[in-house]
C-alpha cells in the first residue's frame, strides 16, 4: 500500500488475503486518477450538471431566531438523489468506469446509498447489484422501488439481524468471489483501507464549498460545524476543510436510540470500545467477547454498530467532540425544521439539528453555527405520519 493506511492506531485492512490484491488495485487506480485532469473534468461536470453542485449554504432566519444565534444549513438535501451519498457514488462510479470494471456491487441500509449507486449505474451504463438486509427491504420500500426502477438487482440478505452489517458481510463475500470484473462501491468512510480515504476524497467538497460560502456571507469562519454520524461520511465531508482551523469547533452527533441507558443504542463513539469490524480497527459496539451488538435508531441510516476510523482518531486526539441525541429529540427537530423553515430534514440530519438547538441556548447571539443537512426527509414521511394531525 502506498497511501497511509491508518489514522493514528485506527483503520488498516483486516481482510482475507484474496481481498488485499483487490484493495491494492483500487488504491493504485485512485492514486492514478484523483489528480488526473480528464477524470476530474468529467467528475466536476457531473457534480455540477447532473447532481446540482454547489449546494446552497442557507441562513435559516426563523430557526436562528428560535435558537438565539445564527444558524446556516448546508443543503445536501438538495443534491440529486436527496442526500450527500451522490458525491461518493459519482466519484467511485467514475473510478469503476476508468478501471474498466463490468459490474458494481454495493451494500445499503436505509437504501439511500443503494439508490445513489442505482442512479450512477444507469448513468454510466454499468450493471449494478445491491445487497440489502431483508428487514431493511421491508422497512424501506420506496428506496427499493427506486433502485429497481433504475435497473439494479436488489439481493435480499437473510443472515444475522438482516440489516446493514449483514449486507456488508454478504457484499464482501461476493467481492472475494468476483474480484476480477467487479467494483465494490462502499458507502461511507468505514471499511478497510483505502475506502475511508477514497470516500473522504469524494465528500470533502461539502466542506470546501461551505468555507467559501460562509466567508462570502459572514466574512469570517463559523464558531461551530455540526453533522450527524452514522459511518461518518457526511461529517468528515464537512469537517475536513476546517480541521486546521483550531477556533472552529467540530461536533459529530450520534444516535442514542431510546437513550444511552438502554441496551440497544447506536452511539458507537460514546459507548463502544476499540475493535475490528468490516476490515478496519475503530470504535465498535461489541460485548466483552467481541461479538457485535445489535443497534437501534429511529433513523435507519445511522443504525450501524461501527464508525469510520478517522472519527475514532479525531475523538482520541480531541479535535472533534461526539455527542448523542435520542430518537425523541431527533423527531422533535424533524417537526421543528418542517414547521419553521418548510424544510423537511432526513431523520439522520435531524440529530444534528436537535443538538445544534440545544447548544445554541448556551451561546450568545453573534455565534455562527453551520449544520450539515445531509439529506431530505421524504423517505421518512411515512414513518413520521403520526406527527400529522
Ligand atoms: C446515509 C446517511 C447518513 C449516514 O451516513 P454517514 O456516512 O454517516 O454520512 C446520514 N444522513 C443521510 C441523509 C444519509 O442518507
Coordinates of C-alpha atoms and ligand atoms in Angstrom, one line a residue:
X1 CA 0.0 0.0 0.0
X2 CA 1.3 3.4 -0.9
X3 CA -1.0 5.8 0.9
X4 CA -1.3 5.9 4.7
X5 CA -3.5 3.0 5.8
X6 CA -4.1 4.3 9.3
X7 CA -5.4 7.3 11.3
X8 CA -3.2 7.0 14.4
X9 CA -3.8 3.5 15.6
X10 CA -7.2 3.2 13.8
X11 CA -8.0 1.9 10.3
X12 CA -5.8 -0.6 8.5
X13 CA -7.0 -3.5 6.4
X14 CA -8.0 -6.6 8.3
X15 CA -9.2 -8.7 5.4
X16 CA -8.7 -12.1 3.8
X17 CA -5.6 -12.5 1.5
X18 CA -7.8 -12.6 -1.6
X19 CA -9.0 -9.1 -0.9
X20 CA -5.6 -7.5 -0.3
X21 CA -4.8 -7.6 -4.1
X22 CA -8.2 -6.1 -4.9
X23 CA -7.7 -3.3 -2.4
X24 CA -4.2 -2.6 -3.8
X25 CA -5.6 -2.4 -7.3
X26 CA -8.3 0.0 -6.1
X27 CA -5.7 2.1 -4.3
X28 CA -3.5 2.3 -7.4
X29 CA -6.4 3.4 -9.6
X30 CA -7.4 6.0 -7.0
X31 CA -3.8 7.4 -6.9
X32 CA -3.7 7.4 -10.7
X33 CA -7.0 9.2 -11.3
X34 CA -7.5 11.5 -8.3
X35 CA -5.3 14.2 -9.8
X36 CA -5.9 13.3 -13.5
X37 CA -7.3 16.2 -15.5
X38 CA -9.7 14.2 -17.7
X39 CA -11.1 12.3 -14.7
X40 CA -11.6 15.5 -12.7
X41 CA -13.1 17.4 -15.6
X42 CA -15.6 14.6 -16.1
X43 CA -16.4 14.3 -12.4
X44 CA -16.8 18.1 -11.9
X45 CA -19.1 18.4 -14.9
X46 CA -21.3 15.6 -13.5
X47 CA -21.3 17.1 -10.0
X48 CA -22.4 20.4 -11.4
X49 CA -24.8 19.5 -14.3
X50 CA -26.1 16.1 -13.1
X51 CA -26.1 16.4 -9.4
X52 CA -26.6 20.1 -8.9
X53 CA -23.4 21.3 -7.1
X54 CA -22.6 23.6 -5.5
X55 CA -25.4 23.2 -3.0
X56 CA -26.5 26.4 -1.2
X57 CA -25.5 27.5 2.3
X58 CA -28.8 28.8 3.6
X59 CA -29.2 31.2 6.5
X60 CA -32.2 29.8 8.4
X61 CA -33.7 33.0 9.7
X62 CA -36.7 31.8 11.7
X63 CA -34.8 28.8 13.1
X64 CA -32.0 31.2 14.2
X65 CA -34.5 33.4 15.9
X66 CA -35.7 30.5 18.0
X67 CA -32.2 29.2 18.6
X68 CA -30.8 32.6 19.7
X69 CA -27.8 32.6 17.4
X70 CA -27.0 32.4 13.7
X71 CA -27.7 29.0 12.0
X72 CA -26.7 28.1 8.5
X73 CA -27.8 24.9 6.8
X74 CA -25.5 23.2 4.1
X75 CA -28.2 22.0 1.8
X76 CA -27.0 18.5 0.8
X77 CA -30.7 17.6 0.9
X78 CA -31.0 19.5 -2.5
X79 CA -28.4 17.3 -4.2
X80 CA -29.8 14.9 -6.8
X81 CA -30.9 11.7 -5.1
X82 CA -31.8 13.6 -1.9
X83 CA -28.6 13.2 0.1
X84 CA -24.8 13.6 0.2
X85 CA -24.4 9.9 -0.9
X86 CA -24.4 11.0 -4.6
X87 CA -21.0 12.7 -4.3
X88 CA -19.3 9.4 -3.4
X89 CA -21.3 7.3 -5.8
X90 CA -20.4 9.5 -8.7
X91 CA -16.7 9.6 -7.7
X92 CA -16.3 5.9 -7.2
X93 CA -18.6 5.0 -10.1
X94 CA -16.4 7.0 -12.4
X95 CA -13.4 5.3 -10.9
X96 CA -15.0 1.9 -11.7
X97 CA -15.6 3.1 -15.3
X98 CA -12.0 4.2 -15.8
X99 CA -10.8 0.9 -14.3
X100 CA -12.9 -0.9 -16.9
X101 CA -15.0 -2.8 -14.4
X102 CA -18.1 -4.5 -15.8
X103 CA -20.1 -4.9 -12.6
X104 CA -20.6 -2.7 -9.5
X105 CA -21.8 -4.1 -6.1
X106 CA -22.8 -2.2 -3.0
X107 CA -24.4 -2.6 0.4
X108 CA -27.2 -0.5 1.7
X109 CA -29.1 0.0 5.0
X110 CA -31.8 2.7 4.6
X111 CA -31.4 2.4 0.9
X112 CA -30.0 5.9 0.3
X113 CA -26.6 4.6 -0.8
X114 CA -28.2 1.8 -2.8
X115 CA -30.4 4.4 -4.6
X116 CA -27.3 6.5 -5.3
X117 CA -25.5 3.5 -6.8
X118 CA -28.5 2.5 -8.8
X119 CA -28.6 6.0 -10.3
X120 CA -25.0 6.1 -11.3
X121 CA -25.2 2.5 -12.7
X122 CA -28.0 3.8 -15.1
X123 CA -25.9 6.9 -15.8
X124 CA -22.7 5.0 -16.7
X125 CA -24.5 2.0 -18.2
X126 CA -22.8 -0.4 -15.8
X127 CA -24.6 -3.4 -14.3
X128 CA -25.3 -2.9 -10.5
X129 CA -26.3 -5.3 -7.7
X130 CA -27.1 -4.1 -4.2
X131 CA -27.1 -6.2 -1.0
X132 CA -29.8 -5.3 1.5
X133 CA -31.0 -7.0 4.7
X134 CA -34.5 -8.4 4.3
X135 CA -35.6 -6.4 7.4
X136 CA -34.4 -3.2 5.7
X137 CA -36.1 -4.2 2.4
X138 CA -39.3 -4.4 4.3
X139 CA -38.8 -1.1 6.1
X140 CA -37.5 1.0 3.1
X141 CA -39.9 0.1 0.3
X142 CA -39.7 3.4 -1.5
X143 CA -35.9 3.1 -2.0
X144 CA -36.1 -0.5 -3.1
X145 CA -38.6 0.6 -5.8
X146 CA -36.2 3.4 -6.8
X147 CA -33.3 1.0 -7.2
X148 CA -35.3 -1.5 -9.2
X149 CA -36.6 1.3 -11.5
X150 CA -33.0 2.3 -12.3
X151 CA -32.3 -1.3 -13.3
X152 CA -30.5 -2.5 -10.1
X153 CA -30.8 -6.1 -8.9
X154 CA -31.6 -5.9 -5.1
X155 CA -30.3 -9.0 -3.3
X156 CA -32.1 -9.9 -0.1
X157 CA -29.8 -10.8 2.8
X158 CA -31.3 -13.2 5.4
X159 CA -28.3 -13.7 7.8
X160 CA -27.8 -12.1 11.2
X161 CA -30.1 -9.2 12.1
X162 CA -30.9 -8.9 8.4
X163 CA -29.7 -5.2 8.4
X164 CA -26.8 -3.2 7.2
X165 CA -23.9 -5.0 8.8
X166 CA -25.1 -8.3 7.4
X167 CA -25.5 -6.7 3.9
X168 CA -21.8 -5.6 4.1
X169 CA -20.7 -9.1 5.1
X170 CA -22.5 -10.5 2.0
X171 CA -21.1 -7.9 -0.3
X172 CA -17.6 -8.6 0.9
X173 CA -18.2 -12.3 0.3
X174 CA -19.4 -11.6 -3.2
X175 CA -16.4 -9.4 -3.9
X176 CA -14.0 -12.1 -2.9
X177 CA -15.6 -14.5 -5.4
X178 CA -15.7 -11.9 -8.3
X179 CA -12.7 -9.6 -7.8
X180 CA -11.7 -9.7 -11.5
X181 CA -14.6 -7.8 -13.1
X182 CA -16.4 -6.4 -10.0
X183 CA -16.0 -3.0 -8.3
X184 CA -17.2 -2.8 -4.7
X185 CA -18.7 0.7 -4.2
X186 CA -18.6 1.3 -0.5
X187 CA -20.9 3.8 1.0
X188 CA -19.2 5.5 3.9
X189 CA -15.8 6.4 5.5
X190 CA -15.6 2.9 7.2
X191 CA -14.3 -0.4 5.9
X192 CA -10.8 -1.4 5.0
X193 CA -8.1 0.9 3.6
X194 CA -8.4 2.6 1.1
X195 CA -12.2 3.2 1.4
X196 CA -12.0 5.7 4.3
X197 CA -9.6 7.8 2.3
X198 CA -11.4 7.4 -1.0
X199 CA -14.8 8.3 0.4
X200 CA -13.4 11.3 2.2
X201 CA -11.8 12.5 -1.0
X202 CA -15.2 12.5 -2.8
X203 CA -17.1 14.0 0.1
X204 CA -14.7 16.8 1.1
X205 CA -16.3 19.1 -1.5
X206 CA -19.1 19.8 1.1
X207 CA -16.6 21.5 3.5
X208 CA -14.7 23.2 0.7
X209 CA -17.9 24.9 -0.6
X210 CA -19.1 25.7 3.0
X211 CA -15.9 27.5 3.9
X212 CA -16.1 29.7 0.7
X213 CA -19.8 30.4 1.2
X214 CA -19.5 31.4 4.9
X215 CA -16.5 33.6 4.2
X216 CA -18.6 35.3 1.5
X217 CA -21.6 36.0 3.7
X218 CA -20.2 36.3 7.2
X219 CA -16.7 37.4 6.3
X220 CA -15.4 35.0 9.0
X221 CA -15.2 31.3 9.9
X222 CA -18.1 29.7 11.8
X223 CA -17.8 29.0 15.5
X224 CA -19.3 25.5 15.2
X225 CA -19.7 22.9 12.5
X226 CA -22.2 20.2 13.3
X227 CA -23.0 16.9 11.5
X228 CA -24.7 13.6 12.2
X229 CA -22.5 10.5 12.3
X230 CA -23.5 7.0 11.0
X231 CA -20.4 5.6 9.3
X232 CA -19.3 9.2 9.2
X233 CA -19.0 10.3 5.6
X234 CA -21.2 13.5 5.6
X235 CA -19.4 14.6 8.8
X236 CA -15.9 14.0 7.5
X237 CA -17.0 15.6 4.3
X238 CA -17.8 18.9 6.0
X239 CA -15.2 18.7 8.8
X240 CA -12.2 18.0 6.7
X241 CA -11.7 21.6 5.4
X242 CA -11.9 23.0 8.9
X243 CA -9.6 20.6 10.7
X244 CA -6.7 23.1 10.7
X245 CA -8.9 26.0 11.9
X246 CA -8.4 25.5 15.6
X247 CA -11.1 28.1 16.5
X248 CA -13.8 26.2 14.7
X249 CA -15.4 23.7 17.0
X250 CA -16.4 20.5 15.3
X251 CA -19.2 18.3 16.7
X252 CA -20.4 14.9 15.4
X253 CA -23.8 13.7 16.6
X254 CA -24.6 10.1 17.1
X255 CA -27.9 8.4 17.6
X256 CA -28.7 7.4 21.2
X257 CA -31.8 5.5 20.2
X258 CA -34.2 5.4 23.1
X259 CA -31.5 6.8 25.3
X260 CA -27.9 5.9 26.4
X261 CA -29.0 3.8 29.3
X262 CA -30.9 1.2 27.3
X263 CA -29.3 -1.9 25.8
X264 CA -29.9 -1.1 22.2
X265 CA -28.3 2.1 21.2
X266 CA -26.2 3.4 18.3
X267 CA -23.8 5.8 20.0
X268 CA -20.7 3.9 18.8
X269 CA -18.1 6.6 19.8
X270 CA -19.7 7.3 23.2
X271 CA -20.4 3.7 24.2
X272 CA -18.2 1.5 22.0
X273 CA -14.8 0.0 22.6
X274 CA -11.9 -0.5 20.2
X275 CA -12.2 -3.5 17.9
X276 CA -12.3 -4.7 14.3
X277 CA -15.4 -4.5 12.2
X278 CA -15.7 -4.8 8.4
X279 CA -11.9 -4.8 7.8
X280 CA -10.8 -1.8 9.9
X281 CA -9.9 -1.0 13.5
X282 CA -12.2 1.6 15.1
X283 CA -14.6 2.1 18.0
X284 CA -17.2 -0.7 17.7
X285 CA -20.4 -1.6 19.7
X286 CA -19.5 -5.1 21.0
X287 CA -19.8 -7.3 24.0
X288 CA -16.9 -8.5 26.2
X289 CA -16.4 -11.4 23.8
X290 CA -16.1 -9.1 20.8
X291 CA -19.5 -10.1 19.4
X292 CA -21.1 -7.2 17.6
X293 CA -24.1 -5.8 19.4
X294 CA -27.4 -5.0 17.7
X295 CA -28.2 -1.4 17.4
X296 CA -31.4 0.6 17.3
X297 CA -32.0 4.1 15.9
X298 CA -35.2 5.7 14.6
X299 CA -33.1 6.7 11.5
X300 CA -32.1 3.6 9.5
X301 CA -29.1 5.5 8.0
X302 CA -27.5 5.8 11.5
X303 CA -28.2 2.3 12.6
X304 CA -24.7 0.9 12.4
X305 CA -22.5 -0.7 15.2
X306 CA -19.3 0.8 13.8
X307 CA -17.8 4.1 12.7
X308 CA -15.1 5.3 10.3
X309 CA -11.6 5.0 11.8
X310 CA -10.8 8.7 11.2
X311 CA -13.6 9.6 13.6
X312 CA -12.1 7.3 16.3
X313 CA -8.8 9.1 15.8
X314 CA -10.4 12.6 15.9
X315 CA -12.1 11.7 19.1
X316 CA -9.0 10.4 20.7
X317 CA -6.9 13.5 19.8
X318 CA -9.9 15.6 20.9
X319 CA -10.2 17.6 17.7
X320 CA -13.9 16.6 17.3
X321 CA -16.4 16.2 20.1
X322 CA -19.0 13.5 19.7
X323 CA -22.4 14.0 21.3
X324 CA -25.6 12.0 21.2
X325 CA -29.3 12.7 20.6
X326 CA -32.2 10.4 21.3
X327 CA -34.9 9.3 18.9
X328 CA -37.4 11.6 20.5
X329 CA -35.2 14.7 20.3
X330 CA -34.5 13.9 16.6
X331 CA -38.2 13.5 15.8
X332 CA -38.9 16.9 17.5
X333 CA -36.2 18.5 15.3
X334 CA -37.7 16.9 12.2
X335 CA -41.0 18.5 13.1
X336 CA -39.5 21.9 14.1
X337 CA -37.5 22.4 10.9
X338 CA -40.5 21.5 8.7
X339 CA -42.7 23.9 10.6
X340 CA -40.5 27.0 10.8
X341 CA -38.5 26.7 7.6
X342 CA -40.5 24.5 5.3
X343 CA -37.6 22.1 5.0
X344 CA -38.2 18.5 5.9
X345 CA -34.9 17.1 7.0
X346 CA -33.8 13.4 6.9
X347 CA -34.2 11.8 10.3
X348 CA -30.4 11.3 10.3
X349 CA -29.8 15.0 9.8
X350 CA -32.5 15.8 12.4
X351 CA -30.0 14.5 15.0
X352 CA -27.6 17.3 14.1
X353 CA -30.3 19.9 14.1
X354 CA -31.5 18.7 17.6
X355 CA -28.0 19.0 19.0
X356 CA -27.5 22.5 17.5
X357 CA -30.7 23.8 19.0
X358 CA -29.6 22.5 22.5
X359 CA -26.1 24.0 22.1
X360 CA -27.5 27.3 20.7
X361 CA -29.3 28.0 24.0
X362 CA -25.9 28.3 25.7
X363 CA -24.4 30.7 23.1
X364 CA -24.6 34.4 22.6
X365 CA -26.5 35.7 19.5
X366 CA -23.4 36.5 17.3
X367 CA -22.2 33.0 17.3
X368 CA -22.3 31.2 13.9
X369 CA -23.3 27.5 13.5
X370 CA -23.2 25.5 10.3
X371 CA -25.2 22.3 10.2
X372 CA -24.7 19.8 7.5
X373 CA -28.2 19.0 6.3
X374 CA -27.1 15.6 4.9
X375 CA -30.4 14.7 3.3
X376 CA -34.1 15.3 2.8
X377 CA -36.9 13.7 4.8
X378 CA -39.2 12.5 2.0
X379 CA -38.1 8.9 2.6
X380 CA -39.1 9.2 6.3
X381 CA -42.5 10.8 5.9
X382 CA -44.5 7.5 6.1
X383 CA -42.6 6.6 9.3
X384 CA -43.4 10.1 10.8
X385 CA -47.0 10.1 9.7
X386 CA -48.1 10.1 13.4
X387 CA -46.8 13.7 13.7
X388 CA -49.5 14.9 11.3
X389 CA -52.8 15.7 13.0
Ligands
LIG1 C1 -26.5 7.5 4.9 C2 -26.9 8.8 5.5 C3 -26.3 9.3 6.7 C4 -25.3 8.5 7.5 O1 -24.1 8.2 6.8 P1 -22.8 8.9 7.0 O2 -21.8 8.1 6.3 O3 -22.5 9.0 8.5 O4 -22.9 10.3 6.5 C5 -26.7 10.5 7.2 N1 -27.6 11.2 6.6 C6 -28.2 10.8 5.5 C7 -29.3 11.7 4.8 C8 -27.9 9.6 4.9 O5 -28.6 9.2 3.8

